[in-house]
mmCIF file of C-alpha atoms in Angstrom:
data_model
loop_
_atom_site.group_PDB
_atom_site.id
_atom_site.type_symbol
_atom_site.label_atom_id
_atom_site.label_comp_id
_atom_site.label_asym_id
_atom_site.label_seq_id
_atom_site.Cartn_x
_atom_site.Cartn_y
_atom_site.Cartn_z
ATOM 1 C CA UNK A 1 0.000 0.000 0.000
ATOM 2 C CA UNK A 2 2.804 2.117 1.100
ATOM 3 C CA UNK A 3 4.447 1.883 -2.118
ATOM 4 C CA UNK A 4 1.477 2.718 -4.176
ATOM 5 C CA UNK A 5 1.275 5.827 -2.083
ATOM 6 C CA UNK A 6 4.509 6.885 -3.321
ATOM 7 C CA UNK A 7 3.833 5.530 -6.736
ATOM 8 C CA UNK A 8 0.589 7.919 -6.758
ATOM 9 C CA UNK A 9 2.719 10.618 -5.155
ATOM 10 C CA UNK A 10 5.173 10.923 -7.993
ATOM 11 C CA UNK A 11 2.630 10.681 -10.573
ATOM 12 C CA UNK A 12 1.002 14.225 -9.032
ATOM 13 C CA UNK A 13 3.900 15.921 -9.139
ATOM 14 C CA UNK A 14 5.109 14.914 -12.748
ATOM 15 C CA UNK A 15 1.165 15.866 -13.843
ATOM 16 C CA UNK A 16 0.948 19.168 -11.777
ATOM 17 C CA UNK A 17 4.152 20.725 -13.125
ATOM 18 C CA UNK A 18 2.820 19.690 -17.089
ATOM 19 C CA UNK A 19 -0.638 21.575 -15.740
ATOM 20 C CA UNK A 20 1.020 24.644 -14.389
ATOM 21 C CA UNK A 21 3.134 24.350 -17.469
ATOM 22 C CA UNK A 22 -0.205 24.935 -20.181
ATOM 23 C CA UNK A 23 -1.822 26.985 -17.708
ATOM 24 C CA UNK A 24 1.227 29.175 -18.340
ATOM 25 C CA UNK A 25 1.612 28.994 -21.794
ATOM 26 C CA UNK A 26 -1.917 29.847 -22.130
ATOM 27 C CA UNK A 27 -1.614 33.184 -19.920
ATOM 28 C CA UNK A 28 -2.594 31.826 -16.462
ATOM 29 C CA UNK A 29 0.290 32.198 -14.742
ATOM 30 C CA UNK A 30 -1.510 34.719 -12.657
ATOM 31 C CA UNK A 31 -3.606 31.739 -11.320
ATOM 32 C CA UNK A 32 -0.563 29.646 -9.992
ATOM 33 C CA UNK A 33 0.695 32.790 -8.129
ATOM 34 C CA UNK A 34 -2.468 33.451 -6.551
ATOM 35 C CA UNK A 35 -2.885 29.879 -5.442
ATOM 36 C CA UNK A 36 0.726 29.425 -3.830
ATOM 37 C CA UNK A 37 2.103 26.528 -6.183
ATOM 38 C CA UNK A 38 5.316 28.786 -7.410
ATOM 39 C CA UNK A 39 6.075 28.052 -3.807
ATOM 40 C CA UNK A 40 5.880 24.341 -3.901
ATOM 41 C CA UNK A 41 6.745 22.858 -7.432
ATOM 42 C CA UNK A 42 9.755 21.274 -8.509
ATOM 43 C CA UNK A 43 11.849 23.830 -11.272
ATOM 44 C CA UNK A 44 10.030 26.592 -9.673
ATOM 45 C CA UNK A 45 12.342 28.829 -10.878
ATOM 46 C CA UNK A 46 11.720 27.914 -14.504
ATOM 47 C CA UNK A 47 7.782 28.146 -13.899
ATOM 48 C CA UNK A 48 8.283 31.853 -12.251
ATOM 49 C CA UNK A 49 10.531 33.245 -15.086
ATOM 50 C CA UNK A 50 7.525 31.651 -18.083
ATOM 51 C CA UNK A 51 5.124 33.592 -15.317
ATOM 52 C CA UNK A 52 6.517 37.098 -15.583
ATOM 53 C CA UNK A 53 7.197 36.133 -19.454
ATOM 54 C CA UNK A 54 3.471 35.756 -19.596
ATOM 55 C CA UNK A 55 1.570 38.527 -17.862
ATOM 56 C CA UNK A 56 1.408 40.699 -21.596
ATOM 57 C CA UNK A 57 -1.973 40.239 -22.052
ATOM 58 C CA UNK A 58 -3.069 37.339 -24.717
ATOM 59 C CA UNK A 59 -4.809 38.717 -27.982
ATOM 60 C CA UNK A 60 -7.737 35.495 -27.303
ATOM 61 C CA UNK A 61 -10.443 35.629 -24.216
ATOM 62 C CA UNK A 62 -10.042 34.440 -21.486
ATOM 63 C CA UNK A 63 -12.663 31.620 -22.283
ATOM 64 C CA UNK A 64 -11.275 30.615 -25.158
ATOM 65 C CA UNK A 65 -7.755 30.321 -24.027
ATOM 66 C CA UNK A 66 -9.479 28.426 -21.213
ATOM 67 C CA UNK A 67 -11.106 25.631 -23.441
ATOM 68 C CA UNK A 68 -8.032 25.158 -24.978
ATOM 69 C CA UNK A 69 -6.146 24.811 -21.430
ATOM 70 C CA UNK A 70 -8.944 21.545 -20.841
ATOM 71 C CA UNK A 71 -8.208 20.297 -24.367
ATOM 72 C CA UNK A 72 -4.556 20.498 -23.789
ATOM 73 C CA UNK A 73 -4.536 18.457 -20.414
ATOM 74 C CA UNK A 74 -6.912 15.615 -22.204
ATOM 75 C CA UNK A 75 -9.738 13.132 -20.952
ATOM 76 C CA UNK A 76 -10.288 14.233 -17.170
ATOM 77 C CA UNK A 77 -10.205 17.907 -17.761
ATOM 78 C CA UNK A 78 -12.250 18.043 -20.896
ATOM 79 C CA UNK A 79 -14.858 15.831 -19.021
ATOM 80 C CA UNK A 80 -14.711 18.491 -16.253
ATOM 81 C CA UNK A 81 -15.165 21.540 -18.241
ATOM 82 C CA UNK A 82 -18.189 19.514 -20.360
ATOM 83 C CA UNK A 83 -19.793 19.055 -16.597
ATOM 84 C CA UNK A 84 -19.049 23.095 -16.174
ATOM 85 C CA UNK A 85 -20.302 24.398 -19.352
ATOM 86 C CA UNK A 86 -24.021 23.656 -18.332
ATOM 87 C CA UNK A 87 -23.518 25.208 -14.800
ATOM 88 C CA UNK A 88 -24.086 29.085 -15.672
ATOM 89 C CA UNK A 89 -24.715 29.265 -12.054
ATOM 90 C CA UNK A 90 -20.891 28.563 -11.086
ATOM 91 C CA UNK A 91 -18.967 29.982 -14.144
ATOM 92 C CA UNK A 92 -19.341 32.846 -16.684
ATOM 93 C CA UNK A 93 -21.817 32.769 -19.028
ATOM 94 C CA UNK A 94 -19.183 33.735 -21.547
ATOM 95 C CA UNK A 95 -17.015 30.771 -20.214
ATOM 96 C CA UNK A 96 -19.767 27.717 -20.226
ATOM 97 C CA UNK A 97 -20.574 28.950 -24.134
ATOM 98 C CA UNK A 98 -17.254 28.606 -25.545
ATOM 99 C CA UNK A 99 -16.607 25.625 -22.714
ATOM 100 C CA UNK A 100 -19.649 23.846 -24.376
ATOM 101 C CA UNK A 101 -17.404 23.713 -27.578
ATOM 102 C CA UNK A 102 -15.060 20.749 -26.217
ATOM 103 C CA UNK A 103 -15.159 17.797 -28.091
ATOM 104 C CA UNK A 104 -14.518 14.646 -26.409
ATOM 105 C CA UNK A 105 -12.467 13.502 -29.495
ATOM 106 C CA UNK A 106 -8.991 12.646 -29.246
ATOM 107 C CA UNK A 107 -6.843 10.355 -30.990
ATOM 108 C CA UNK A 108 -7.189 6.979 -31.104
ATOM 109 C CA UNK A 109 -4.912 4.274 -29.580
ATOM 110 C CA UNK A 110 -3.317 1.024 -31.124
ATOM 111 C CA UNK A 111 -5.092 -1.919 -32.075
ATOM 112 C CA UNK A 112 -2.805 -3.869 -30.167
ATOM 113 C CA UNK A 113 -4.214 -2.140 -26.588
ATOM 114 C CA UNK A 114 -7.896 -2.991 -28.046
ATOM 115 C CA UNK A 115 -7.043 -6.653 -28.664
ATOM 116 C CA UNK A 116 -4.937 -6.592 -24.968
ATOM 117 C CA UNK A 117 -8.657 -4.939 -23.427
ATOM 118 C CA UNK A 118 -11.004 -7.457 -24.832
ATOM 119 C CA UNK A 119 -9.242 -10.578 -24.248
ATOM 120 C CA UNK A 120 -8.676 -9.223 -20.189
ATOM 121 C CA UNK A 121 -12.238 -8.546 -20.416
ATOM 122 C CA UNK A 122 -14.032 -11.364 -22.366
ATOM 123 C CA UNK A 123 -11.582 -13.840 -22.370
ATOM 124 C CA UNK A 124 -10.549 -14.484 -25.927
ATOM 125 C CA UNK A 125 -9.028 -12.083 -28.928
ATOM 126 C CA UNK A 126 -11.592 -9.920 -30.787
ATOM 127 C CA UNK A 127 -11.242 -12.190 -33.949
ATOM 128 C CA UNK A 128 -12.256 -15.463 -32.273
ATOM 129 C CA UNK A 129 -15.002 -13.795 -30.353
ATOM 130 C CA UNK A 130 -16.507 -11.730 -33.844
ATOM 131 C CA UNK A 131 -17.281 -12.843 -37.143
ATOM 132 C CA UNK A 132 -15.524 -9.395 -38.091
ATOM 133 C CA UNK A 133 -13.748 -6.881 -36.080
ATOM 134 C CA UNK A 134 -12.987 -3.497 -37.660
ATOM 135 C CA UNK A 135 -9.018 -2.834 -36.596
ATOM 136 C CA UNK A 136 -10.007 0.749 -37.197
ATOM 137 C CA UNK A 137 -12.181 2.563 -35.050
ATOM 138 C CA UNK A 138 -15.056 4.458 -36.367
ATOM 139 C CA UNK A 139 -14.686 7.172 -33.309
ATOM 140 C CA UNK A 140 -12.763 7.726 -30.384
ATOM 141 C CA UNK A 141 -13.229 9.382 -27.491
ATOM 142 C CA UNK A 142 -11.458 10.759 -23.983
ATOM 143 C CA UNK A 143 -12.503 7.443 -22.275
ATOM 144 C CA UNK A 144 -12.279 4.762 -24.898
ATOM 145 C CA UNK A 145 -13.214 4.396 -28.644
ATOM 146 C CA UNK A 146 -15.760 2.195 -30.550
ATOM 147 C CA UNK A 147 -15.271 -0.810 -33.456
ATOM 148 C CA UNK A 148 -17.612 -1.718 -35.881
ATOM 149 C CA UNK A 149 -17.651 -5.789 -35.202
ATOM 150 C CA UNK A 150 -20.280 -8.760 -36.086
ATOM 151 C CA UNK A 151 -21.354 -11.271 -33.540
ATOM 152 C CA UNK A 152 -21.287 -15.315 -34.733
ATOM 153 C CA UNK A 153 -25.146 -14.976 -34.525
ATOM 154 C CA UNK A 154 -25.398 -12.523 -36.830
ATOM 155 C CA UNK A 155 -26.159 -8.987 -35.258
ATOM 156 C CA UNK A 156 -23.817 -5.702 -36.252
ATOM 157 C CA UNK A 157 -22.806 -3.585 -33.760
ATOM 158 C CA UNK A 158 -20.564 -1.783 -32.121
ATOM 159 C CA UNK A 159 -17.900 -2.626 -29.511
ATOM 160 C CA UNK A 160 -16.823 0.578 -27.181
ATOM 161 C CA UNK A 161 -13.103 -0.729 -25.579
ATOM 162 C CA UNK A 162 -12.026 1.499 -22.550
ATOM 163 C CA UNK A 163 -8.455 3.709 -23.158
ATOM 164 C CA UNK A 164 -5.236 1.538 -21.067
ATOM 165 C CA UNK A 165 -4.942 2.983 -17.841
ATOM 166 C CA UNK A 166 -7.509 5.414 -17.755
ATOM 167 C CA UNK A 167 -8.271 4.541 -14.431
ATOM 168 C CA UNK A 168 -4.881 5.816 -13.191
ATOM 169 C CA UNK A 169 -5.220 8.923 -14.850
ATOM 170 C CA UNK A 170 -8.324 9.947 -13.786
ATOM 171 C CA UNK A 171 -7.150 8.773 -10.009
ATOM 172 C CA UNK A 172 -4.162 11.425 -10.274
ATOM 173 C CA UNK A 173 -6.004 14.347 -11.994
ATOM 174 C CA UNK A 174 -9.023 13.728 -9.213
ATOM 175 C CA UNK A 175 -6.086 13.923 -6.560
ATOM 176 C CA UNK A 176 -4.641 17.424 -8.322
ATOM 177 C CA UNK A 177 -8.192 18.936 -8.848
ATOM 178 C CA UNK A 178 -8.897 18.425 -5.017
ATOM 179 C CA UNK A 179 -5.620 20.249 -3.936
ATOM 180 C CA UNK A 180 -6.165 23.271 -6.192
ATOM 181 C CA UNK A 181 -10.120 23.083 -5.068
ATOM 182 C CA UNK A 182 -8.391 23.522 -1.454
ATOM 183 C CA UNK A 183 -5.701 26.340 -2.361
ATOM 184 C CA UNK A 184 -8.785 28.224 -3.830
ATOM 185 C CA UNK A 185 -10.275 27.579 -1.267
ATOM 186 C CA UNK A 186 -7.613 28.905 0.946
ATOM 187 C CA UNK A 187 -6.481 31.394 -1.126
ATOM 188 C CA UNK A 188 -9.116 32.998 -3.161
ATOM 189 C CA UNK A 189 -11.836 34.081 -0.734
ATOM 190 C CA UNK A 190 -14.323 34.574 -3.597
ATOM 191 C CA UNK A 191 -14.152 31.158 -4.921
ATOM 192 C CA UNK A 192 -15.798 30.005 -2.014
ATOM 193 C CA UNK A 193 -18.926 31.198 -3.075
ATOM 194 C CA UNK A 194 -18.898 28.331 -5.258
ATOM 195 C CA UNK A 195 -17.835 26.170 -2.606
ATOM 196 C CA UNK A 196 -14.964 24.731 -4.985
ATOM 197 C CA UNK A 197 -13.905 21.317 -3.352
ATOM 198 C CA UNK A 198 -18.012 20.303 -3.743
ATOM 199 C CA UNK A 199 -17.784 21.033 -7.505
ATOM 200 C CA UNK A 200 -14.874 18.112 -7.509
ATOM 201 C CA UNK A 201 -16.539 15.924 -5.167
ATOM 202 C CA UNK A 202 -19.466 16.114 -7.516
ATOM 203 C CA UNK A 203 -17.100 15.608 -10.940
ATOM 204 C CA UNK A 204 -15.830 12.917 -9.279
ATOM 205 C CA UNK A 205 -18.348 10.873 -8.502
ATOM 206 C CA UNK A 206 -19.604 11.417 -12.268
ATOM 207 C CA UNK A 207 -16.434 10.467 -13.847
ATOM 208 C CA UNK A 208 -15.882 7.389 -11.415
ATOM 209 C CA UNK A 209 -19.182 6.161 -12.588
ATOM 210 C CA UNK A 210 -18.432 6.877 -16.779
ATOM 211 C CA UNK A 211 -15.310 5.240 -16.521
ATOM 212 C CA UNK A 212 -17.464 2.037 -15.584
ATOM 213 C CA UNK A 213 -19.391 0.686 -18.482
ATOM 214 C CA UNK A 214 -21.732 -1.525 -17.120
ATOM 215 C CA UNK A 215 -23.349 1.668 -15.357
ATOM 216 C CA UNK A 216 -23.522 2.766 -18.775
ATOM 217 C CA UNK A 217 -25.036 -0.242 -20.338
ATOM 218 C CA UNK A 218 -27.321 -0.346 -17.858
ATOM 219 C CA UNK A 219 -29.003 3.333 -18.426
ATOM 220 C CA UNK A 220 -28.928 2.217 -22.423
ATOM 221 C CA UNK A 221 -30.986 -0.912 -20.874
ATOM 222 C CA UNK A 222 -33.433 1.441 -19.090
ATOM 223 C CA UNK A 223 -33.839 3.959 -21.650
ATOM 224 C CA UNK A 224 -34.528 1.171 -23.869
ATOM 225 C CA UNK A 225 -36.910 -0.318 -21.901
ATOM 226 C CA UNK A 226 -38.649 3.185 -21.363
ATOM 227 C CA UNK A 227 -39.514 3.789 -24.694
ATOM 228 C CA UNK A 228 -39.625 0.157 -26.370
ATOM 229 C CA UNK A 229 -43.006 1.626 -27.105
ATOM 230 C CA UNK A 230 -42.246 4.632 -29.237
ATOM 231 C CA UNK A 231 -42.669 4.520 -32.712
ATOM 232 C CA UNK A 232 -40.243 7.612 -33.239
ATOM 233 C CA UNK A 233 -36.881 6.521 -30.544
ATOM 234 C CA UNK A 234 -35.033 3.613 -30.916
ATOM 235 C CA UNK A 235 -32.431 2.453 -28.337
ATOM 236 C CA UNK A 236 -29.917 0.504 -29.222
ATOM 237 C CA UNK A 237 -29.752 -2.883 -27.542
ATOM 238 C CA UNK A 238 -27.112 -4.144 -25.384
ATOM 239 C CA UNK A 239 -25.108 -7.442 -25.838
ATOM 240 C CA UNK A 240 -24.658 -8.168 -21.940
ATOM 241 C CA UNK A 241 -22.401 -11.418 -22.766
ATOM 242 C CA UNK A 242 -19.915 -9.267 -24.413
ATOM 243 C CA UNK A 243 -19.863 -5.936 -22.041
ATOM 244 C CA UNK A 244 -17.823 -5.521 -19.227
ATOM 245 C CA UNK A 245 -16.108 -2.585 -17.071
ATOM 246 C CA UNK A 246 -14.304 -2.173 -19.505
ATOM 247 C CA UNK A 247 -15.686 -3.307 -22.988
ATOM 248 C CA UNK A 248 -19.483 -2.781 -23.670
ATOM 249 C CA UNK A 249 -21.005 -4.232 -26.776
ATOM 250 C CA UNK A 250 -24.637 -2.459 -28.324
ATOM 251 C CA UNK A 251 -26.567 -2.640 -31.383
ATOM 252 C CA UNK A 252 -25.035 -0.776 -34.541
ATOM 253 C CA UNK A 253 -27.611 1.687 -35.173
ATOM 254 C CA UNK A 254 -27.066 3.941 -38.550
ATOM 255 C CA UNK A 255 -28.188 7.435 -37.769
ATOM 256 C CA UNK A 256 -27.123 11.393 -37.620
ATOM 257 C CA UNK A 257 -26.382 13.681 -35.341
ATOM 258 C CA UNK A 258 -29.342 16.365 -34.904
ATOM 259 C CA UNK A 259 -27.115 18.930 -35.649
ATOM 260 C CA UNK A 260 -25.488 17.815 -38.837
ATOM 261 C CA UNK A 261 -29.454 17.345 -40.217
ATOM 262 C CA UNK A 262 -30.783 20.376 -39.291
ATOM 263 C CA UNK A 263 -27.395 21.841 -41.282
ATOM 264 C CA UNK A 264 -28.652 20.080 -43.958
ATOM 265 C CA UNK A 265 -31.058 21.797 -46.653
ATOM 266 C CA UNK A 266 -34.072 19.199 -45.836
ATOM 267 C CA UNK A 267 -37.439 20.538 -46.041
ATOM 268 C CA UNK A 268 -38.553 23.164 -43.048
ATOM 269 C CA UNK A 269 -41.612 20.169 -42.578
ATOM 270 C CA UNK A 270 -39.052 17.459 -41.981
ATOM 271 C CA UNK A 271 -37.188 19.656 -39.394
ATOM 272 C CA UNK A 272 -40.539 20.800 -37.801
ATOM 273 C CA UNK A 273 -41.201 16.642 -37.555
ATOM 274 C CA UNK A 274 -37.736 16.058 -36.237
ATOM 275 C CA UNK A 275 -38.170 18.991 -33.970
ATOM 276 C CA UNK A 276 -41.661 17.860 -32.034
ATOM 277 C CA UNK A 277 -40.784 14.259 -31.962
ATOM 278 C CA UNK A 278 -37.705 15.185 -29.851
ATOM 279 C CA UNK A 279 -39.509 17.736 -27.523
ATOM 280 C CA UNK A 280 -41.992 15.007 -26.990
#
């Protein structure tokens, strides 16, 4: 246990000076010196001379340069800003607009880590399990990325395998979130308005539960279930003896996003359709 500790320990430092690193490249460095860390890092020295370097105000806003801060520091961050940009009550309205703009794309990883997930998960490699097993993914995400694949029975669909040692990243930028929730805290008397450390212990609990998939398969089996009545939703249906933590397996449905069709010149009727059967 002890070991881990120190294991954990060494990963927060390495990922707090590469954070106070984009926050300065990004003209934050102001933030670091009002929360103390120029006191504490390792190569403080460095960080304070790229601080000064940086306090000529940037030609973007603030909220811009902010979203791409989040983007920069990958999968926990731009989950946490996705979870802020619908919280006008905490942040900016400025801020949760362009914050809304995150994508949770990213680029993928090797096939080699998808086969190494699915056999730890289900027990065999993805081409004895499938009839066929697209080697390329058709999208990938912060917290894993989804195959095209066929079962031996027949059905398409689509095979969502969790990012290597997600987990562990998640479980380090948690840790770093908390101490700069408490330096606000500390530090910045008006952040506490906001109550900042309850804002992590609530992203935390949502992320903890995302980076799970059987939670997730489970909410696509309710939602299903909920409107296996409509004639106008369809919810895809999950494979349960091919989804675990870490892999989940659901029906291949062919579709498009809403906004890509409503950017489309279809006729104002069709949109009006599209636009009632989704408000009901």
């Amino acid at each position: 246990m002890r070991l881990r500790k120190i294991g954990q320990k060494i990963r927060d430092i390495r990922r707090l000076n590469q954070i106070l690193r984009i926050l300065t490249k990004h003209g934050f460095g102001f933030v670091i010196q009002q929360l103390h860390l120029d006191e504490y890092i390792i190569g403080r020295s460095l960080i304070k001379m790229r601080l000064f370097r940086r306090f000529t105000e940037p030609q973007e806003s603030r909220a811009v340069r902010l979203r791409k801060v989040l983007e920069e520091l990958g999968p926990t961050f731009i989950k946490f800003g996705q979870v802020l940009s619908v919280r006008p009550d905490l942040i900016p309205l400025d801020i949760c607009n362009e914050l809304s703009k995150l994508q949770d794309s990213v680029p993928p990883f090797g096939y080699e880590d998808v086969k190494k997930q699915i056999k730890e998960s289900l027990g065999s490699d993805p081409g004895k399990i499938f009839t066929v097993f697209e080697p390329i993914p058709m999208a990938a995400a912060s917290l894993g990325q989804a195959h095209r694949a066929q079962l031996k029975t027949g059905e398409k669909v689509v095979v969502k395998v969790q990012r290597p040692d997600i987990r562990k990243i998640i479980e380090t930028d948690i840790d770093i979130l908390y101490t700069l929730a408490q330096l606000a805290h500390r530090y910045m008397p008006d952040s506490q308005i906001f109550n900042p450390i309850s804002i992590v212990d609530e992203f935390s609990k949502i992320i903890t539960k995302e980076i799970d998939f059987i939670y997730e398969a489970h909410n696509i089996d309710k939602f299903r279930k909920n409107f296996k009545n409509s004639k106008t939703v369809h919810i895809p249906e999950v494979f349960w003896d091919y989804t675990r933590p870490k892999v989940v397996t659901i029906e291949e449905v062919i579709g498009i996003r809403l906004n890509d069709y409503l950017n489309q010149p279809y006729p104002p009727e069709d949109k009006k359709v599209v636009a009632v059967n989704g408000d009901n």
